[in-house]
Coordinates of C-alpha atoms and ligand atoms in Angstrom, one line a residue:
Chain A
M1 CA -76.5 93.9 -87.0
I2 CA -74.6 90.8 -88.3
K3 CA -74.9 90.4 -92.1
L4 CA -73.1 87.3 -93.8
T5 CA -73.5 87.4 -97.7
S6 CA -72.7 84.1 -99.6
L7 CA -70.7 83.2 -96.8
S8 CA -68.4 80.4 -98.2
K9 CA -65.6 78.3 -97.0
H10 CA -63.8 75.2 -98.5
F11 CA -61.2 73.1 -96.9
G12 CA -59.4 71.9 -100.5
D13 CA -62.4 70.4 -102.6
T14 CA -64.1 70.2 -99.8
V15 CA -67.1 72.7 -99.4
V16 CA -68.1 73.1 -95.5
L17 CA -69.9 76.7 -95.9
D18 CA -72.1 77.1 -98.8
E19 CA -73.2 80.6 -99.7
I20 CA -74.3 81.3 -96.6
D21 CA -76.8 84.4 -95.8
L22 CA -77.8 85.5 -92.6
T23 CA -78.6 88.8 -91.1
I24 CA -78.9 89.0 -87.3
E25 CA -80.3 91.9 -85.3
Q26 CA -79.0 93.7 -82.6
G27 CA -80.0 92.6 -79.4
E28 CA -81.3 89.2 -81.5
I29 CA -80.6 85.7 -79.9
V30 CA -79.8 83.2 -82.9
V31 CA -79.2 79.3 -82.2
I32 CA -77.6 77.1 -84.6
I33 CA -78.4 73.3 -84.6
G34 CA -77.6 70.7 -86.9
P35 CA -75.8 67.7 -87.3
S36 CA -72.2 67.6 -86.4
G37 CA -70.0 68.2 -89.2
T38 CA -72.1 70.3 -91.0
G39 CA -70.3 73.3 -90.8
K40 CA -71.5 75.2 -87.7
S41 CA -68.0 75.8 -85.8
T42 CA -66.8 76.7 -89.0
L43 CA -69.5 79.5 -89.6
L44 CA -68.9 80.8 -86.3
R45 CA -64.9 81.0 -86.6
C46 CA -65.1 82.3 -90.2
I47 CA -66.9 85.0 -88.4
N48 CA -64.1 85.5 -86.0
F49 CA -61.8 84.9 -88.5
L50 CA -60.5 82.1 -87.0
E51 CA -60.8 80.2 -90.4
D52 CA -60.4 82.6 -93.1
P53 CA -63.7 82.2 -95.0
T54 CA -62.8 81.4 -98.8
S55 CA -65.4 83.8 -100.2
G56 CA -68.5 86.2 -99.3
T57 CA -68.6 89.3 -96.9
I58 CA -69.1 89.9 -93.4
S59 CA -70.7 92.7 -91.9
V60 CA -71.0 93.7 -88.3
G61 CA -72.1 96.9 -86.7
N62 CA -70.2 99.3 -89.0
L63 CA -67.7 97.1 -90.7
S64 CA -67.7 95.1 -93.4
V65 CA -65.4 92.8 -94.6
D66 CA -64.9 91.2 -97.9
A67 CA -62.9 87.8 -97.3
K68 CA -61.6 88.0 -100.4
R69 CA -59.3 91.1 -99.5
A70 CA -59.5 90.8 -95.7
S71 CA -55.9 93.0 -94.7
R72 CA -54.6 92.0 -91.5
K73 CA -56.1 95.1 -90.1
D74 CA -59.7 94.0 -91.1
I75 CA -59.2 91.0 -89.6
L76 CA -57.9 92.3 -86.4
A77 CA -61.0 94.8 -86.4
M78 CA -63.5 91.7 -87.0
R79 CA -62.0 90.0 -84.2
R80 CA -62.5 93.0 -82.2
Q81 CA -66.0 93.0 -83.1
T82 CA -66.9 89.8 -82.0
A83 CA -66.1 87.1 -78.7
F84 CA -65.7 83.7 -79.0
V85 CA -66.5 81.1 -76.4
F86 CA -65.1 77.6 -77.0
Q87 CA -66.3 74.6 -75.9
N88 CA -63.0 74.1 -74.0
Y89 CA -63.5 77.2 -72.1
A90 CA -60.1 77.8 -73.5
L91 CA -58.7 80.1 -70.5
F92 CA -55.5 80.9 -70.4
A93 CA -53.4 79.1 -67.8
N94 CA -51.0 81.5 -66.6
K95 CA -53.6 84.0 -66.1
T96 CA -56.2 84.2 -63.0
A97 CA -59.7 84.7 -63.5
I98 CA -59.5 88.6 -63.4
E99 CA -56.4 88.4 -65.3
N100 CA -58.2 86.5 -68.0
I101 CA -61.5 88.8 -68.1
A102 CA -58.8 91.8 -68.4
E103 CA -56.4 90.8 -70.3
R104 CA -58.7 91.9 -73.7
L105 CA -58.9 95.4 -71.9
L106 CA -55.1 96.1 -71.1
V107 CA -53.9 94.9 -74.1
V108 CA -56.1 95.3 -77.6
D109 CA -57.9 97.9 -76.0
K110 CA -55.2 99.7 -73.9
W111 CA -57.1 100.5 -71.3
P112 CA -55.2 101.8 -68.1
K113 CA -54.7 98.8 -65.5
E114 CA -56.3 100.5 -63.0
K115 CA -60.0 100.7 -65.0
A116 CA -59.2 97.3 -66.5
L117 CA -59.3 95.7 -63.3
K118 CA -62.4 97.7 -62.1
K119 CA -64.2 96.8 -65.1
A120 CA -63.0 93.0 -64.9
R121 CA -64.0 93.0 -61.0
E122 CA -68.2 94.1 -62.3
I123 CA -67.8 91.1 -64.8
L124 CA -66.3 88.8 -62.1
A125 CA -69.5 90.0 -59.8
K126 CA -71.8 89.6 -62.7
I127 CA -70.9 86.2 -63.6
G128 CA -70.9 85.3 -59.8
L129 CA -67.4 84.6 -59.0
D130 CA -65.9 87.8 -57.3
E131 CA -64.1 85.4 -54.4
K132 CA -62.8 83.5 -57.3
A133 CA -60.6 86.6 -59.0
D134 CA -57.4 85.3 -57.8
A135 CA -58.0 81.8 -58.9
Y136 CA -56.2 80.0 -61.7
P137 CA -57.9 78.1 -64.3
A138 CA -56.5 74.7 -63.1
S139 CA -58.2 75.1 -60.0
M140 CA -61.8 76.0 -61.1
S141 CA -64.4 73.4 -62.1
G142 CA -65.4 73.3 -65.4
G143 CA -68.5 75.6 -65.0
Q144 CA -66.5 78.1 -63.0
Q145 CA -64.0 77.9 -66.4
Q146 CA -66.5 78.2 -68.6
R147 CA -68.5 81.2 -66.9
V148 CA -65.0 83.2 -66.8
A149 CA -64.9 82.2 -70.5
I150 CA -67.5 84.1 -70.9
G151 CA -66.9 86.8 -68.6
R152 CA -64.0 87.2 -70.9
A153 CA -66.1 87.5 -73.7
M154 CA -67.9 90.0 -72.3
A155 CA -65.6 92.4 -71.9
A156 CA -64.8 92.5 -75.5
G157 CA -68.0 94.4 -75.2
A158 CA -68.5 92.8 -78.9
E159 CA -71.5 93.6 -80.8
V160 CA -71.9 89.6 -80.8
I161 CA -70.5 86.9 -79.0
L162 CA -70.5 83.8 -80.2
F163 CA -70.9 80.5 -78.4
D164 CA -69.1 77.1 -80.0
E165 CA -71.4 74.3 -77.9
P166 CA -70.8 76.1 -74.8
T167 CA -71.8 73.4 -72.8
S168 CA -70.7 70.0 -74.7
S169 CA -67.4 69.4 -72.8
L170 CA -68.8 70.4 -69.2
D171 CA -70.0 67.4 -66.7
P172 CA -73.8 67.7 -66.4
E173 CA -73.6 69.4 -62.8
W174 CA -72.0 72.2 -64.6
V175 CA -74.2 72.8 -67.3
E176 CA -77.2 74.7 -65.5
E177 CA -75.1 77.7 -64.3
V178 CA -73.3 78.0 -67.5
L179 CA -76.6 78.3 -69.2
G180 CA -78.0 79.9 -66.7
L181 CA -75.6 82.7 -67.2
M182 CA -76.2 82.8 -70.8
K183 CA -79.9 83.5 -70.2
Q184 CA -78.9 86.0 -68.3
L185 CA -77.0 87.7 -71.0
A186 CA -80.2 87.0 -73.3
A187 CA -82.0 88.8 -70.7
E188 CA -80.0 92.0 -71.8
R189 CA -80.2 91.5 -75.1
Q190 CA -76.6 90.8 -75.4
T191 CA -76.7 90.0 -79.5
M192 CA -75.7 85.9 -79.1
L193 CA -75.0 83.3 -81.6
V194 CA -75.1 79.9 -80.2
V195 CA -74.3 76.7 -81.6
T196 CA -75.7 74.2 -79.0
H197 CA -77.5 70.8 -78.9
E198 CA -79.4 72.2 -75.7
M199 CA -82.8 72.2 -77.3
S200 CA -84.7 73.0 -74.0
F201 CA -81.8 76.7 -73.7
A202 CA -83.3 77.0 -78.1
R203 CA -86.6 76.4 -77.4
D204 CA -86.9 79.1 -74.4
V205 CA -84.3 81.4 -75.1
A206 CA -84.0 81.8 -78.9
D207 CA -85.6 84.3 -80.9
R208 CA -84.5 82.2 -84.1
V209 CA -83.2 78.9 -84.4
I210 CA -81.9 77.7 -87.9
F211 CA -81.4 74.6 -88.7
V212 CA -78.3 73.6 -91.0
E213 CA -76.7 70.8 -92.7
G214 CA -74.4 69.9 -95.4
G215 CA -72.8 74.1 -95.0
R216 CA -76.5 75.3 -95.9
I217 CA -79.4 76.6 -94.1
V218 CA -81.9 74.0 -94.4
E219 CA -84.5 76.0 -92.2
Q220 CA -85.1 78.4 -89.8
G221 CA -87.8 80.4 -87.9
P222 CA -88.9 81.2 -84.2
P223 CA -88.3 77.9 -81.8
S224 CA -92.3 76.9 -81.8
E225 CA -92.4 76.9 -85.6
I226 CA -89.4 74.8 -85.9
F227 CA -89.4 72.2 -82.9
Q228 CA -93.1 71.8 -83.5
N229 CA -93.8 72.0 -87.3
P230 CA -90.8 71.4 -88.9
K231 CA -91.2 71.9 -92.6
D232 CA -88.0 70.3 -93.9
P233 CA -87.6 66.4 -93.7
R234 CA -83.9 67.0 -92.7
T235 CA -85.2 69.0 -89.8
K236 CA -87.6 66.6 -89.0
D237 CA -85.6 64.0 -88.8
F238 CA -82.8 65.5 -86.8
L239 CA -85.4 67.0 -84.3
K240 CA -86.3 63.2 -83.8
K241 CA -82.8 61.9 -83.7
I242 CA -81.9 64.2 -81.2
L243 CA -85.1 64.3 -78.9
A244 CA -84.9 60.5 -78.8
T245 CA -81.5 60.6 -77.2
N246 CA -82.2 63.4 -75.0
P247 CA -85.4 62.4 -73.3
A248 CA -84.6 65.7 -70.9
I249 CA -86.3 67.6 -73.6
P250 CA -89.8 68.6 -73.5
N251 CA -91.7 67.6 -76.9
H252 CA -94.1 70.0 -75.8
S253 CA -93.8 74.0 -74.7
Chain B
M1 CA 2.5 55.5 -56.1
D2 CA 3.2 58.7 -54.0
V3 CA 0.8 59.4 -50.9
L4 CA -1.3 62.5 -52.3
N5 CA 0.0 65.9 -51.3
V6 CA -2.8 67.3 -49.0
E7 CA -1.3 70.3 -47.9
Y8 CA -0.5 71.3 -51.7
M9 CA -3.9 70.6 -52.5
L10 CA -5.3 72.9 -49.6
G11 CA -2.9 75.9 -50.7
L12 CA -4.3 75.8 -54.1
V13 CA -7.9 76.1 -53.3
P14 CA -7.7 79.7 -52.5
V15 CA -5.4 80.4 -55.3
L16 CA -8.0 78.7 -58.0
L17 CA -10.8 80.1 -56.2
R18 CA -9.8 83.6 -57.6
Y19 CA -10.2 81.9 -61.3
L20 CA -13.8 81.1 -60.3
P21 CA -15.3 84.3 -60.7
L22 CA -14.6 84.4 -64.9
T23 CA -15.7 80.4 -65.1
L24 CA -19.2 81.6 -63.9
Q25 CA -19.4 85.2 -65.7
L26 CA -18.2 82.9 -68.8
A27 CA -21.3 80.6 -68.3
G28 CA -23.4 83.2 -67.1
I29 CA -23.2 85.8 -69.6
G30 CA -23.3 83.0 -72.7
M31 CA -26.6 81.4 -70.6
V32 CA -27.7 85.5 -71.3
F33 CA -27.2 85.7 -74.4
A34 CA -27.9 82.5 -75.9
L35 CA -31.3 81.9 -74.1
I36 CA -32.0 85.6 -76.3
L37 CA -31.1 83.8 -79.1
A38 CA -32.9 80.8 -78.6
C39 CA -36.0 82.3 -78.1
L40 CA -35.8 84.4 -81.2
F41 CA -34.6 81.1 -83.0
A42 CA -37.8 79.2 -81.3
V43 CA -40.5 81.7 -82.1
V44 CA -39.1 82.0 -86.5
R45 CA -39.5 78.4 -85.7
V46 CA -43.0 78.4 -84.3
L47 CA -44.5 80.9 -86.5
R48 CA -42.8 79.9 -89.9
I49 CA -41.1 83.0 -91.2
P50 CA -40.4 82.7 -94.2
V51 CA -36.6 82.6 -95.1
L52 CA -35.7 83.0 -91.4
N53 CA -36.9 79.7 -90.3
Q54 CA -35.0 78.1 -92.9
L55 CA -31.9 79.8 -92.0
T56 CA -32.6 79.0 -88.6
I57 CA -32.9 75.4 -89.2
V58 CA -29.0 75.4 -91.1
F59 CA -28.0 77.5 -88.0
I60 CA -29.2 75.1 -85.4
S61 CA -28.5 71.9 -87.3
F62 CA -24.7 73.9 -87.7
F63 CA -23.8 74.2 -84.0
R64 CA -25.3 70.9 -82.8
G65 CA -24.0 68.7 -85.8
T66 CA -20.1 70.3 -84.9
P67 CA -18.2 69.5 -82.1
L68 CA -17.9 73.0 -79.6
L69 CA -14.3 72.8 -79.8
V70 CA -14.3 73.1 -83.7
Q71 CA -16.4 76.3 -83.0
L72 CA -14.3 78.1 -81.0
F73 CA -11.8 77.7 -82.4
L74 CA -13.7 79.0 -86.1
F75 CA -14.4 81.4 -83.9
Y76 CA -10.7 82.4 -82.1
Y77 CA -8.6 81.8 -85.3
G78 CA -11.0 81.7 -88.0
L79 CA -13.0 85.1 -87.9
P80 CA -9.6 87.6 -87.9
Q81 CA -8.8 85.8 -90.9
L82 CA -12.2 86.6 -92.7
F83 CA -12.7 90.2 -91.3
S84 CA -9.3 92.0 -90.5
A85 CA -11.3 94.0 -88.1
L86 CA -11.7 91.2 -85.6
T87 CA -8.2 90.8 -85.4
V88 CA -8.1 92.0 -81.4
I89 CA -10.7 89.2 -81.2
D90 CA -10.1 88.0 -77.7
G91 CA -10.0 84.7 -75.9
I92 CA -12.7 85.3 -73.7
T93 CA -15.0 87.3 -76.4
A94 CA -14.6 84.4 -78.8
T95 CA -15.7 81.8 -76.0
I96 CA -18.7 83.7 -75.3
M97 CA -19.6 83.6 -78.7
G98 CA -19.1 80.0 -79.0
L99 CA -21.1 79.1 -76.4
T100 CA -23.6 81.3 -76.9
M101 CA -24.1 80.0 -80.2
H102 CA -23.7 76.3 -79.4
F103 CA -26.1 76.3 -76.5
A104 CA -28.5 78.4 -78.2
A105 CA -29.0 76.0 -81.1
Y106 CA -29.5 73.3 -78.3
M107 CA -32.3 75.6 -76.3
A108 CA -33.9 76.9 -79.1
E109 CA -35.3 73.1 -79.9
S110 CA -36.5 72.8 -76.2
I111 CA -37.9 76.4 -75.9
R112 CA -40.0 75.4 -79.2
A113 CA -41.0 72.2 -78.3
A114 CA -42.2 73.9 -75.0
I115 CA -44.0 76.5 -77.3
V116 CA -45.9 73.7 -78.9
G117 CA -46.8 72.1 -75.6
V118 CA -48.9 74.8 -74.7
D119 CA -52.7 74.0 -75.6
R120 CA -53.4 75.4 -79.3
S121 CA -56.6 76.2 -77.6
Q122 CA -55.2 79.3 -75.7
T123 CA -53.6 80.5 -79.0
E124 CA -56.8 80.5 -81.0
A125 CA -58.9 82.7 -77.8
A126 CA -56.1 84.9 -77.8
L127 CA -56.5 85.7 -81.4
S128 CA -60.2 85.6 -81.2
I129 CA -59.7 88.6 -78.6
G130 CA -58.0 90.3 -81.2
M131 CA -54.1 89.6 -80.0
T132 CA -51.2 90.4 -82.3
N133 CA -49.1 87.6 -82.6
G134 CA -46.6 89.2 -80.6
Q135 CA -48.9 89.8 -78.0
L136 CA -49.9 86.0 -78.0
M137 CA -46.2 85.2 -77.5
R138 CA -45.0 87.4 -75.2
R139 CA -48.5 87.4 -72.9
I140 CA -49.5 83.9 -73.1
V141 CA -47.6 81.5 -74.8
L142 CA -43.4 82.3 -73.9
P143 CA -44.3 82.6 -69.8
Q144 CA -46.1 79.2 -69.9
A145 CA -43.4 77.7 -72.3
T146 CA -40.7 79.1 -70.0
R147 CA -41.9 76.8 -67.3
V148 CA -42.2 74.0 -69.1
A149 CA -38.5 74.5 -71.0
L150 CA -37.3 75.4 -67.5
P151 CA -36.0 72.7 -65.7
T152 CA -34.0 71.5 -69.3
L153 CA -32.4 74.9 -69.6
M154 CA -30.9 74.8 -66.5
N155 CA -29.7 71.4 -67.4
Y156 CA -28.0 73.2 -70.4
F157 CA -26.9 76.2 -68.0
I158 CA -25.2 73.1 -65.7
D159 CA -24.0 71.8 -69.1
M160 CA -22.5 75.5 -70.1
I161 CA -20.2 75.9 -66.9
K162 CA -18.1 73.0 -67.8
A163 CA -18.1 74.0 -71.2
T164 CA -15.8 77.0 -70.4
S165 CA -13.2 74.8 -69.1
L166 CA -12.7 74.8 -73.1
A167 CA -11.7 78.5 -72.9
F168 CA -8.6 77.3 -72.0
T169 CA -7.4 76.4 -75.1
L170 CA -7.6 79.8 -76.5
G171 CA -5.8 81.1 -73.8
V172 CA -8.1 82.4 -71.3
T173 CA -7.0 82.1 -67.8
E174 CA -10.0 80.5 -66.2
L175 CA -10.5 77.4 -63.5
M176 CA -9.3 75.3 -66.4
G177 CA -7.0 77.4 -67.5
A178 CA -5.3 78.2 -64.0
T179 CA -5.1 74.8 -63.3
Q180 CA -3.1 73.9 -65.9
K181 CA -0.7 76.9 -65.1
E182 CA -0.2 75.7 -61.4
A183 CA -0.1 71.9 -62.6
A184 CA 3.1 72.6 -64.9
G185 CA 4.5 74.6 -62.3
S186 CA 4.3 72.1 -59.7
F187 CA 4.3 69.0 -61.4
L188 CA 1.6 67.5 -59.2
Y189 CA -0.9 67.2 -62.0
F190 CA -3.3 64.8 -60.2
E191 CA -3.9 66.8 -57.3
A192 CA -4.0 70.2 -58.9
F193 CA -6.9 68.7 -61.7
I194 CA -8.7 67.0 -58.4
V195 CA -9.0 70.1 -56.8
A196 CA -10.2 71.9 -60.2
A197 CA -12.6 68.5 -60.9
I198 CA -14.1 69.2 -56.9
M199 CA -14.6 72.9 -57.5
Y200 CA -16.8 71.8 -60.6
W201 CA -18.7 69.3 -59.2
I202 CA -19.7 71.7 -55.8
V203 CA -20.9 74.5 -58.3
V204 CA -22.7 72.0 -60.0
E205 CA -24.4 70.6 -57.1
I206 CA -25.3 73.9 -55.8
L207 CA -27.4 74.3 -59.3
S208 CA -29.2 70.7 -59.1
K209 CA -30.0 71.6 -55.8
L210 CA -31.4 75.1 -56.8
Q211 CA -33.4 73.2 -59.8
N212 CA -34.7 70.6 -58.1
Y213 CA -36.2 73.3 -55.6
L214 CA -37.2 75.4 -58.8
E215 CA -38.9 72.1 -60.6
I216 CA -40.8 71.5 -57.1
R217 CA -41.9 75.2 -57.5
L218 CA -42.7 75.0 -60.7
N219 CA -45.1 72.0 -60.7
K220 CA -47.4 74.2 -58.0
A221 CA -47.3 77.2 -60.4
Y222 CA -50.7 78.6 -61.7
S223 CA -53.1 75.8 -59.7
R224 CA -53.9 78.3 -57.0
Ligands
ADP1 N1 -59.5 72.6 -90.3 C1 -59.9 72.2 -91.7 N2 -59.6 71.2 -92.6 C2 -60.6 70.2 -93.0 N3 -61.4 70.1 -92.8 C3 -61.7 70.6 -91.8 C4 -61.5 71.7 -90.9 N4 -61.8 71.8 -90.2 C5 -63.2 70.9 -90.2 N5 -63.1 70.5 -91.3 C6 -64.4 69.9 -92.3 O1 -65.2 70.8 -92.0 C7 -66.9 70.2 -91.5 C8 -67.3 70.7 -90.8 O2 -66.9 70.9 -89.8 P1 -67.2 71.8 -88.1 O3 -68.0 73.2 -88.3 O4 -66.7 71.5 -87.1 O5 -68.5 71.0 -88.2 P2 -69.8 71.2 -86.9 O6 -69.3 72.2 -85.7 O7 -71.4 71.2 -87.3 O8 -69.6 70.2 -86.4 C9 -65.9 69.0 -91.2 O9 -66.2 67.7 -91.9 C10 -64.5 68.9 -90.8 O10 -64.1 67.4 -90.9
MG2 MG1 -68.7 71.8 -83.9

């Protein structure tokens, strides 16, 4: 279970996250939507401590960290509980696919090499990239790279995987294979917190959709409710705009 | 003008060749120490480690801003005067110290630039999986930065080989020192120094070829 209590992030005078309260159950798939520049990435990055939250508490599993008193040790512990999938894949360019996946097990969890590689090979099979085990990121397609990045996140065995617009940098031809892998993870009830503009993914996969604007949660609920019967005018407005610019999204489920 | 004394020149080749190993050793040892020091400096600069960062900036500025010959004299003549324990500092040690610090100052900046050039998102990815700063540097950043910096570092190594010739001013009989002595004995200065020049030239040419080869190899790295 993940619990954020009054989580805030300020950049100087700018309040980017404004006292966010959020609880995510184990195995829950939560999708965050909202206009750009409203703090969606910052929220995920704070959970992973890629940004230091200004105040509030973050609890993941049985680890709880108060932002104001977070020590280096707390931060490392929190990062080990949370895995991150970046928009631009961010694979280690000097490591092959299998090494990218095994890296965390070897270096952070200090597994013996054989064990780590065995686990990495299992994950490669799962993400359908066994034949790319020894390929470097530079020789893989965007879709393959993002699948390896998801594999790297899976290897962490983290409580939650945080996805920050995982398909936004992809050529359209690779989007489906990445969404497919995410659906597979969702079906296994891997806890996921996903920022995306893929409304069809939100509609089909999410247990809960959260609409964020101005660093606050404006509205949340099951996708059927948010998409068909949004209550807040800001949510309605956003959905109208995004559905207009993305005709591929079905209007009715 | 007299004709070139070719016979003397040919006879000089084996004599001078005996001093080439010392020249290469000075540069080789200097390069190893300079690389280690430069990596440390670069990491200090990139991570902006307080105090050390400021000291490093001053150090680099000094060793880039003053002539190598002045630095060599400082180590050779100056240090023993300051620290009586160092009265026995010999020319070879002083040369290696000077070369190390002088070239570390230059190489630190190349390595720093190469480190900064490694895609920032990989740093975030490494931190996100719980790596420490040290692990991040050792496993992700430095291996990539090294490949970028290597051609430039090779250039500095070539410069360093040529710079070892200054060691003769500290009484070290390396290639340049030996040539000087031979020339002083025979008065055939032009012949002696042209032989020495050709020897340096050949060594540098070999290294340049190696550098080209490495560059081609490195451009293909990580792309399988
Ligand atoms: N490092 C930073 N320094 C200052 N402002 C930032 C920084 N990172 C993000 N911001 C600001 O925070 C706001 C939210 O950014 P972000 O979380 O990336 O939004 P989103 O992911 O919803 O598009 C933006 O206005 C952005 O300019
Ligand atoms: Mg964003």
